[in-house]
Every structure is written in structure tokens, then in C-alpha cells.
Coordinates of C-alpha atoms in Angstrom, one line a residue:
X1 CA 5.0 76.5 18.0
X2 CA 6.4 78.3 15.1
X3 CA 6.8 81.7 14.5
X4 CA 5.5 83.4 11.4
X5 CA 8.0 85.6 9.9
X6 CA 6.8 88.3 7.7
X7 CA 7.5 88.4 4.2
X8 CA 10.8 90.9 3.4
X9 CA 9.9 93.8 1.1
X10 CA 11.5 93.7 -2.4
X11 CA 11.9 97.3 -2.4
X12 CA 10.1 100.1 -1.0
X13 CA 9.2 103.0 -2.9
X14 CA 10.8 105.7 -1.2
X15 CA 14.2 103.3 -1.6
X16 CA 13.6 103.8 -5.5
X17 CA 13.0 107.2 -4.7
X18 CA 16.1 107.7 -3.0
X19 CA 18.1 105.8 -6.1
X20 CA 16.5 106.9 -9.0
X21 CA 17.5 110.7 -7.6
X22 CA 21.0 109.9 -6.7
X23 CA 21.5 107.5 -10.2
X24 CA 20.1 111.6 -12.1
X25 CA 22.7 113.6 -9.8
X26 CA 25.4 111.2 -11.0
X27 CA 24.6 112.0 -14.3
X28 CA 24.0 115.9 -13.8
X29 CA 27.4 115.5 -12.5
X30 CA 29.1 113.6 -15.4
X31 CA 27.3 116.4 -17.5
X32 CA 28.7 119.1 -16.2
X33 CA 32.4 117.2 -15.9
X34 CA 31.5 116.7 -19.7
X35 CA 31.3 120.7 -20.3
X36 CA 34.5 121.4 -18.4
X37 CA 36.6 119.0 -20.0
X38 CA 35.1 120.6 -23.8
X39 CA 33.3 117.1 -24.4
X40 CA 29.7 117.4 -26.8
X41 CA 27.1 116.4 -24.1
X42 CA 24.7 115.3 -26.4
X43 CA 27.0 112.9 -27.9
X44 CA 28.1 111.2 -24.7
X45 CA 26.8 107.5 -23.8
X46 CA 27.0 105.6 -20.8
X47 CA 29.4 103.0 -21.9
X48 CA 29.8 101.0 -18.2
X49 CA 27.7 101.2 -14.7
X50 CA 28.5 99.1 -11.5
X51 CA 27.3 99.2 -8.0
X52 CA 29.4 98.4 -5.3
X53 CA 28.5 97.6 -1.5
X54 CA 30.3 100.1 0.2
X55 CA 31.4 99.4 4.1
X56 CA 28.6 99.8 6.5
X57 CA 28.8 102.6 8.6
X58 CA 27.8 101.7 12.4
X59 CA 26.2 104.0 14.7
X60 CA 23.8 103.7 17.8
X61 CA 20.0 104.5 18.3
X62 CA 19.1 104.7 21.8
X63 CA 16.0 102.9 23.0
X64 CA 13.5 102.5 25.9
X65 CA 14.6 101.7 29.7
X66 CA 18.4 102.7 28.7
X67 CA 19.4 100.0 25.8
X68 CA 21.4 100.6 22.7
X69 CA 20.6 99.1 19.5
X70 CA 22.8 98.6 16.4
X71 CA 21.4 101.8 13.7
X72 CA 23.8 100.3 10.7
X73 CA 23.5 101.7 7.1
X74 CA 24.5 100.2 4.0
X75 CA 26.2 102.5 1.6
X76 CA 27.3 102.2 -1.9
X77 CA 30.0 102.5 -4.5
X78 CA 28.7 103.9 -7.9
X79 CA 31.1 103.3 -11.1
X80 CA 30.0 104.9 -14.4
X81 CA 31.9 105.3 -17.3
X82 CA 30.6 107.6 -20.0
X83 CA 32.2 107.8 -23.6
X84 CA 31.9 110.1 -26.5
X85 CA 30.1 108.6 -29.8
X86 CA 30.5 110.3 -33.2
X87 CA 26.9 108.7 -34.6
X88 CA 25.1 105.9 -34.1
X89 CA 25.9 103.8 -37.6
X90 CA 23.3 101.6 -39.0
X91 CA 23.7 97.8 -39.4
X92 CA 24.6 96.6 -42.5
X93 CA 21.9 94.1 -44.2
X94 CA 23.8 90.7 -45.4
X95 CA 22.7 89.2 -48.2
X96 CA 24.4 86.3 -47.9
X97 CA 22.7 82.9 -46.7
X98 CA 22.4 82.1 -43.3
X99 CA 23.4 78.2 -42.6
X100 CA 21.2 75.9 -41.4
X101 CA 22.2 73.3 -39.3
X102 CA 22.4 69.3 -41.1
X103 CA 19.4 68.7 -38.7
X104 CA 17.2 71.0 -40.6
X105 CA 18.7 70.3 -44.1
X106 CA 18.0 66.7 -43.3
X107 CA 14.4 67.5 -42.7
X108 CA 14.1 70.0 -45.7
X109 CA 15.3 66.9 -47.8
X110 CA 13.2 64.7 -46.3
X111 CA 9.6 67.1 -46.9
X112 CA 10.7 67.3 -50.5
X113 CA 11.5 63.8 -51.0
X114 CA 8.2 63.0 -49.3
X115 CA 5.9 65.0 -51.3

């Protein structure tokens, strides 16, 4: 007979918890590394992010009639980059003519020599 396993959790919600908290400390701590270098604070962007697994740290949790189980964690590298802007510019409208593909000019030509 086959087991049923049970379905894994995407995430939990004290996990997100847990992240979302340490992802605003990073950025507290960028701030402030922003202020004591002379950087404008509320010009700064995060330019690059990356998570990294991290080695996992082993340790033991002791169980009933004297066994030892495996307690491992999974820690994690966090990479951000933050960069100064000067102002966010706005995109230039272009008048010119997209192309169309022959496809679609073929077609055009086609409806207009049809009607």
C-alpha cells in the first residue's frame, strides 16, 4: 500500500515574516551607509538584488529514548547594490513610423485591393 505524502507548503507566513523584516533592515542599513558616506538618501535606487544559499549550518536536537536527529538550517547570502540617480527623465515620444512586418503590409494591401 502506498503512502500518502502531504502536500509541501509553498511558504509559511511567519517565513515571509521573517524575510520581509530582514529584506527592511538591509535597507535601514544601506540607508544609514548612504548618510555616512554623504550620499542623498532619497535619491538612491536599488540598482541590483541577489539571494544566495548560504552553507547550512548543522546542529543536533535531542529526541525521545536518547536519539539525535539532524536540526539543519538553511541560511542565506543577500547581494544589493544601490546607486544614486539624479532624476527620473521622461521617455521621449517618437514620431516616426513604426514598421510593420511584409506579413501585415501584405494583408493591408490585400483589404484595400479587396474592397
Amino acid at each position: 500500500r502506498a503512502r500518502r505524502r502531504k502536500p509541501e507548503p509553498e511558504l509559511d507566513w511567519e517565513e515571509a515574516v521573517v524575510s520581509t523584516q530582514s529584506t527592511g533592515d538591509l535597507l535601514k542599513n544601506a540607508e544609514s551607509n548612504a548618510e555616512v558616506k554623504g550620499l542623498e538618501v532619497d535619491s538612491l535606487v536599488v540598482e541590483y538584488i541577489q539571494v544566495n544559499r548560504a552553507p547550512q549550518m548543522r546542529r543536533r536536537t535531542y529526541r525521545a529514548h536518547g536519539r539525535i536527529n539532524p536540526f539543519m538550517c538553511s541560511p542565506c547570502h543577500i547581494e544589493m547594490i544601490l546607486t544614486e540617480t539624479e532624476s527620473i527623465v521622461a521617455k521621449e515620444d517618437d514620431d516616426a513610423p513604426k514598421k510593420k512586418s511584409k506579413k501585415k503590409e501584405a494583408r493591408a494591401r490585400a483589404r484595400l485591393g479587396a474592397e
